[in-house]
Coordinates of C-alpha atoms in Angstrom, one line a residue:
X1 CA 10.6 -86.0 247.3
X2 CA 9.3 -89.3 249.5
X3 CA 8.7 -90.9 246.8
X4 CA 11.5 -90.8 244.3
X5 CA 13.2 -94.4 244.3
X6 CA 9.9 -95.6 243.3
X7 CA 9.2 -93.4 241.1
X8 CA 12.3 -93.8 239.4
X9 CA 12.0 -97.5 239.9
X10 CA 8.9 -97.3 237.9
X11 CA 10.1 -95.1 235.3
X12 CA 13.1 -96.9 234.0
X13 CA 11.6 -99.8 233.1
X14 CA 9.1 -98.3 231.7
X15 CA 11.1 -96.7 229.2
X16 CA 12.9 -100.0 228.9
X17 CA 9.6 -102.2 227.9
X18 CA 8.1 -99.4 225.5
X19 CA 11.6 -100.2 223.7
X20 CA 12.7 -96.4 223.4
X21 CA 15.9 -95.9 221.3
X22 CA 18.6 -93.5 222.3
X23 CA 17.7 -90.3 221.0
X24 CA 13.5 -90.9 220.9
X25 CA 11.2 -88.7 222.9
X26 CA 9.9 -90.1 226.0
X27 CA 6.3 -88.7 227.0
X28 CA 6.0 -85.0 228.4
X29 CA 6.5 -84.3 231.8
X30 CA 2.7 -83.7 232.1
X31 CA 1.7 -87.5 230.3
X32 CA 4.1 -89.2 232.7
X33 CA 2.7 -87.3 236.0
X34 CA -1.3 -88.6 234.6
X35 CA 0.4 -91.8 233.9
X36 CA 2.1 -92.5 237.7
X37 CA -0.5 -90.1 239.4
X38 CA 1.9 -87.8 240.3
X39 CA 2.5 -84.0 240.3
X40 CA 4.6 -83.0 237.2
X41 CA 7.3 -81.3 239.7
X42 CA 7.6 -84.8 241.4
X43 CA 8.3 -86.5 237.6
X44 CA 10.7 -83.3 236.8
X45 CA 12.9 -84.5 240.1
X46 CA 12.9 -87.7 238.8
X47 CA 13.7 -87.3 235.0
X48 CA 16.6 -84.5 236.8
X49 CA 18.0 -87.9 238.5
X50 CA 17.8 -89.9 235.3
X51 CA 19.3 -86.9 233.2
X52 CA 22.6 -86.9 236.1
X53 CA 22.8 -90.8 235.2
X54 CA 22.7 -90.4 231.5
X55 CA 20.1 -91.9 231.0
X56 CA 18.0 -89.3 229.5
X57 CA 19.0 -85.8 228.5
X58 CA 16.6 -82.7 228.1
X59 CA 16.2 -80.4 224.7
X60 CA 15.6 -77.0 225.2
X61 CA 12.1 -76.3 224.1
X62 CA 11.8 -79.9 222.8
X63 CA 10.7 -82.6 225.5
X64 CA 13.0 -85.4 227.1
X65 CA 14.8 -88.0 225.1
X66 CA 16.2 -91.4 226.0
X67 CA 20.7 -90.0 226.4
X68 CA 22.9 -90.8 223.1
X69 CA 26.0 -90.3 225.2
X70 CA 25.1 -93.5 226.8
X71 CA 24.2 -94.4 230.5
X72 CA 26.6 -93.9 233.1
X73 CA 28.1 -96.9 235.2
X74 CA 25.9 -95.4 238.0
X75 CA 23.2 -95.8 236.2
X76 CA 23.8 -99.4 234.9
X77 CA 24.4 -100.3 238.9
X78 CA 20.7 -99.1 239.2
X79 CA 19.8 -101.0 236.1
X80 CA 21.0 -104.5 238.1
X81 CA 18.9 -103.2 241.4
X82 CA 15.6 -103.1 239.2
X83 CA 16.0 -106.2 237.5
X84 CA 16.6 -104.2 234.3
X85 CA 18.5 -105.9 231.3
X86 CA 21.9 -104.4 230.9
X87 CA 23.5 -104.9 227.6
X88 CA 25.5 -107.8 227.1
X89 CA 28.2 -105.0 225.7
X90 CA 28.1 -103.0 228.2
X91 CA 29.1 -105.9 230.8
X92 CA 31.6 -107.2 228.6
X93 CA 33.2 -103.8 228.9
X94 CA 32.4 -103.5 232.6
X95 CA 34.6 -107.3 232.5
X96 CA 37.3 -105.4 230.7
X97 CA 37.6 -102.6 233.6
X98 CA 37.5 -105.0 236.1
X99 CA 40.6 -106.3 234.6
X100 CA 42.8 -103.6 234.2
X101 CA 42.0 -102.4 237.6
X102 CA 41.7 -105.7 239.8
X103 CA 45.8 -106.3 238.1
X104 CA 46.9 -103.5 238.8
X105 CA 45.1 -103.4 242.5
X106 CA 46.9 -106.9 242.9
X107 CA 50.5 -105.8 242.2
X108 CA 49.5 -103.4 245.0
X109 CA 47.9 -105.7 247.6
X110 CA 51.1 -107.7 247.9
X111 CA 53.6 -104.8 248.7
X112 CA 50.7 -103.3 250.9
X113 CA 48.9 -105.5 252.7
X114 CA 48.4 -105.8 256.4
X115 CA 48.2 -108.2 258.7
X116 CA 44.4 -107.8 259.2
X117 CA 44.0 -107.7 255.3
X118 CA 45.7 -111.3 255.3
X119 CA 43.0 -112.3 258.1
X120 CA 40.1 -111.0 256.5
X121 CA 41.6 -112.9 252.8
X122 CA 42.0 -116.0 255.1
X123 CA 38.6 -116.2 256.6
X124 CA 36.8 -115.2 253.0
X125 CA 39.2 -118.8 251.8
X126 CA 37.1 -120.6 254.6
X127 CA 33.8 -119.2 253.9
X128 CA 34.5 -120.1 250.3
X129 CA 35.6 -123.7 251.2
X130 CA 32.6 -124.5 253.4
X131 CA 30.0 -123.0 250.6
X132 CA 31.5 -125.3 248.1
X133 CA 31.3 -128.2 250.6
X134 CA 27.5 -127.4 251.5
X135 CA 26.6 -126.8 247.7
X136 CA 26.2 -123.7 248.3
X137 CA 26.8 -120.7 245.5
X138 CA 29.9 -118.3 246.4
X139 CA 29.0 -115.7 244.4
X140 CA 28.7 -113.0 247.7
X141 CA 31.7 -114.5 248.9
X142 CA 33.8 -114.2 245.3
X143 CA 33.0 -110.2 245.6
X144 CA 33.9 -110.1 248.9
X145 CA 37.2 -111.8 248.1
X146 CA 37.9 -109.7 245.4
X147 CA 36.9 -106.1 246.8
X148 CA 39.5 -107.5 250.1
X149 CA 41.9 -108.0 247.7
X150 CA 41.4 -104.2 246.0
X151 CA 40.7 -103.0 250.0
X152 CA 44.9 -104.1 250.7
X153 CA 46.2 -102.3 247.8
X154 CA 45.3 -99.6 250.1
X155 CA 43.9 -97.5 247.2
X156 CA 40.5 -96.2 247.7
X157 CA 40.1 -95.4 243.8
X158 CA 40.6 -99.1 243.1
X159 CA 38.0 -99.9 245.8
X160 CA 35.2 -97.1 244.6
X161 CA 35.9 -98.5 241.4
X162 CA 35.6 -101.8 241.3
X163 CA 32.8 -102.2 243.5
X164 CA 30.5 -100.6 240.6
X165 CA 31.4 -104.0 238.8
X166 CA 30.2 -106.2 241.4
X167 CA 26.8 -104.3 241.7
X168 CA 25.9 -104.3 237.7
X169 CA 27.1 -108.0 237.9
X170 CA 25.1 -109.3 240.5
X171 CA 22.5 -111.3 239.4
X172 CA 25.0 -112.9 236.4
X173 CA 27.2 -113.7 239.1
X174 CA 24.6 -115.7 240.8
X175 CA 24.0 -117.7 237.5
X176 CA 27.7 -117.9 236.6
X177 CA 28.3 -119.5 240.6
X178 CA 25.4 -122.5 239.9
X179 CA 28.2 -124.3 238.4
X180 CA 30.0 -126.1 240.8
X181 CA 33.0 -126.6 238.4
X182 CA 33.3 -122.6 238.5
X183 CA 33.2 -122.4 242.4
X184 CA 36.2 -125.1 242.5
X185 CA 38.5 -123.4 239.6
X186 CA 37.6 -119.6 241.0
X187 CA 38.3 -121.3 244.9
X188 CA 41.6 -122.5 243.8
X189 CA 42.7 -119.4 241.5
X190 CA 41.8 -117.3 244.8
X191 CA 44.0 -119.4 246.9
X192 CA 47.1 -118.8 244.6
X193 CA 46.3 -114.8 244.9
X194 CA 45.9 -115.1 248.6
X195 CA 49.1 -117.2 248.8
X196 CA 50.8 -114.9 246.5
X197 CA 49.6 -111.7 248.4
X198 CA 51.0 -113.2 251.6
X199 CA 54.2 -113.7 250.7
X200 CA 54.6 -110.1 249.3
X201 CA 55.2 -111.4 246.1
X202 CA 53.6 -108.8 243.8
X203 CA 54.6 -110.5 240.3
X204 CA 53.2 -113.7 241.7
X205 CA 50.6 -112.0 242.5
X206 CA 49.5 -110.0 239.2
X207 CA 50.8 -113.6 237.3
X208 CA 47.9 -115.5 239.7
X209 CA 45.1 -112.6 239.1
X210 CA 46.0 -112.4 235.5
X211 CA 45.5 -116.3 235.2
X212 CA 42.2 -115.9 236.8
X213 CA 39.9 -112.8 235.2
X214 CA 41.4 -114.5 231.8
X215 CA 39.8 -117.9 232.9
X216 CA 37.1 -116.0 234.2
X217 CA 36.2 -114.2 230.8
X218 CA 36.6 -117.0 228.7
X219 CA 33.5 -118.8 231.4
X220 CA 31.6 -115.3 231.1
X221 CA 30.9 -115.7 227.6
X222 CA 29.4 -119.6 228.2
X223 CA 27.0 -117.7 230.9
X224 CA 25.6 -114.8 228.5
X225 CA 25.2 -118.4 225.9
X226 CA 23.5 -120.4 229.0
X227 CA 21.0 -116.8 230.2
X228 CA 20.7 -117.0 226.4
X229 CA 18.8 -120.0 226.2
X230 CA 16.5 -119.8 229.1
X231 CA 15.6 -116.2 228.3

C-alpha cells in the first residue's frame, strides 16, 4: 500500500484529538475509509500496523478499539515523528530504561572500546564544545555522544535499545538543550565519561554516567514544568 505512512500519519492523531480512551471503539473500518477517501482494505492494512504497535487491538465480531495493553515503545517512537503527545509517564519510564541500560553499557565501553571508538567520542567532545561556543543547541550531538558511548560496549542490544529513547525524546531534548546552563553541566559530565572510558576505567566510568542520568533526571522534571507552562 503507497500510501500507508500517511495514512497512518493521519490516523493516529486522529484518534489522539477525538480523545479516545483505551478500551473505546474507534469508527468501523468502512467510516474511516469515507472519512480518508480510501478503500476499506487500504484502512484494514493500516489499523493491522497500528494493532502490531499496540496501539489498537481488534475484537472478534466487535469493531477496533484503542489497545489496553498499552502502546509499544515502537509505537511511542512514531508518536515523537508525528508530533503526537506522549505521556509524560511514559517518558519518565522511557528515562528510567535509559538508565539501567546506558550504566550498564558504560561499565562495558571502558573494558571494550577501541581506538576508533575513542576517536569518534573525541570528535563528538569538539562538536559539543564549538555548539556551546556558537550558542548553538547540542541536543543531536548529546545522542550522538551517548549512542557512541553504548556503540563501544560493543553490544548491539544496548545500541538497538537505547536508540528507541533518543527517538521518543527528540523534540524534549531540543527544549531541555535551549538552556545553556544544561549544555555546560551535560558537556562537562560527558568529558569525565569520555575520560573515564579512555583510560579503561570501568568503575570510573559507571561512577561518571551514574552522576550524569541522575543530574539529568532531576533537570527533566524542570522541562515537563517549563513545556508545562507554554502548552
Amino acid at each position: 500500500m503507497n500510501n500507508q505512512p500517511a495514512l497512518v500519519g493521519n490516523l493516529v492523531p486522529f484518534f489522539k484529538q477525538r480523545r479516545y480512551q483505551p478500551g473505546d471503539r474507534v469508527p468501523s473500518e468502512r467510516e474511516l475509509a469515507e472519512r480518508f477517501n480510501v478503500s476499506r482494505n487500504q484502512i484494514r492494512e493500516a489499523l493491522s500496523y497500528l494493532e502490531a504497535l499496540r496501539i489498537v487491538e481488534r475484537r472478534s465480531k466487535s469493531g477496533v478499539f484503542i489497545a489496553t495493553s498499552g502502546p509499544s515503545l515502537e509505537a511511542m517512537v512514531l508518536y515523537a515523528k508525528l508530533g503526537v503527545p506522549i505521556d509524560e509517564k511514559a517518558v519518565r519510564q522511557a528515562v528510567e530504561m535509559r538508565r539501567i541500560h546506558e550504566i550498564g553499557a558504560v561499565r562495558m565501553a571502558a573494558l571494550n572500546r577501541t581506538d576508533e571508538d575513542i576517536e569518534r567520542l573525541a570528535h563528538l567532545l569538539d562538536v559539543e564544545n564549538t555548539l556551546i561556543e556558537s550558542g548553538g543547541n547540542m541536543a543531536e550531538c548529546d545522542r550522538a555522544f551517548h549512542l557512541a558511548v553504548i556503540r563501544a560496549a560493543q553490544n548491539d542490544v544496548f545500541y538497538n535499545l537505547s536508540q528507541i529513547f533518543y527517538a521518543m525524546s527528540e523534540n524534549l531534548r531540543q527544549f531541555y538543550f535551549c538552556n545553556g546552563a544544561r549544555q555546560a553541566r551535560s558537556h562537562r559530565d560527558h568529558k569525565r565519561i569520555f575520560s573515564a572510558i579512555k583510560r579503561g576505567d570501568a568503575d570510573a566510568a559507571e561512577a561518571a554516567m551514574t552522576s550524569h542520568l541522575a543530574g539529568a533526571e532531576k533537570a527533566w522534571n524542570t522541562v515537563f514544568a517549563d513545556e508545562a507552562r507554554q502548552a
